[in-house]
Amino acid sequence: MGEKIRDLEKIFIGNSEFNIELNEGTKEEKYNIHIQNERVNLSFKDFNFIRFASCFLVAKKRLEIFKGEEDE
């Protein structure tokens, strides 16, 4: 895995805290993004991270709509 470039964000899922880090990629990919804490380490190619993050955003929006909490 490449060298860490910088921390991007901290997120919370349930009671767990995760760090999102931007890392150098390989010759084929410019960046790797790691989502990790002391128990879990997920590594994504940059385009796969975008797909993964969009799935979370869509799911959150659908849950808000289902609950009737969507923005007007």
Short mmCIF file of C-alpha atoms in Angstrom, two decimals, residues 1-5 23-26 32 34:
data_model
loop_
_atom_site.label_atom_id
_atom_site.label_comp_id
_atom_site.label_asym_id
_atom_site.label_seq_id
_atom_site.Cartn_x
_atom_site.Cartn_y
_atom_site.Cartn_z
CA MET A 1 0.00 0.00 0.00
CA GLY A 2 1.12 3.53 -0.68
CA GLU A 3 2.18 6.21 1.70
CA LYS A 4 -0.48 8.17 3.54
CA ILE A 5 -1.03 11.61 2.02
CA ASN A 23 -3.04 7.29 0.27
CA GLU A 24 -0.78 7.11 -2.76
CA GLY A 25 -1.85 4.53 -5.30
CA THR A 26 0.08 2.32 -7.67
CA ASN A 32 -6.16 4.60 -2.58
CA HIS A 34 -8.61 3.68 3.42
#
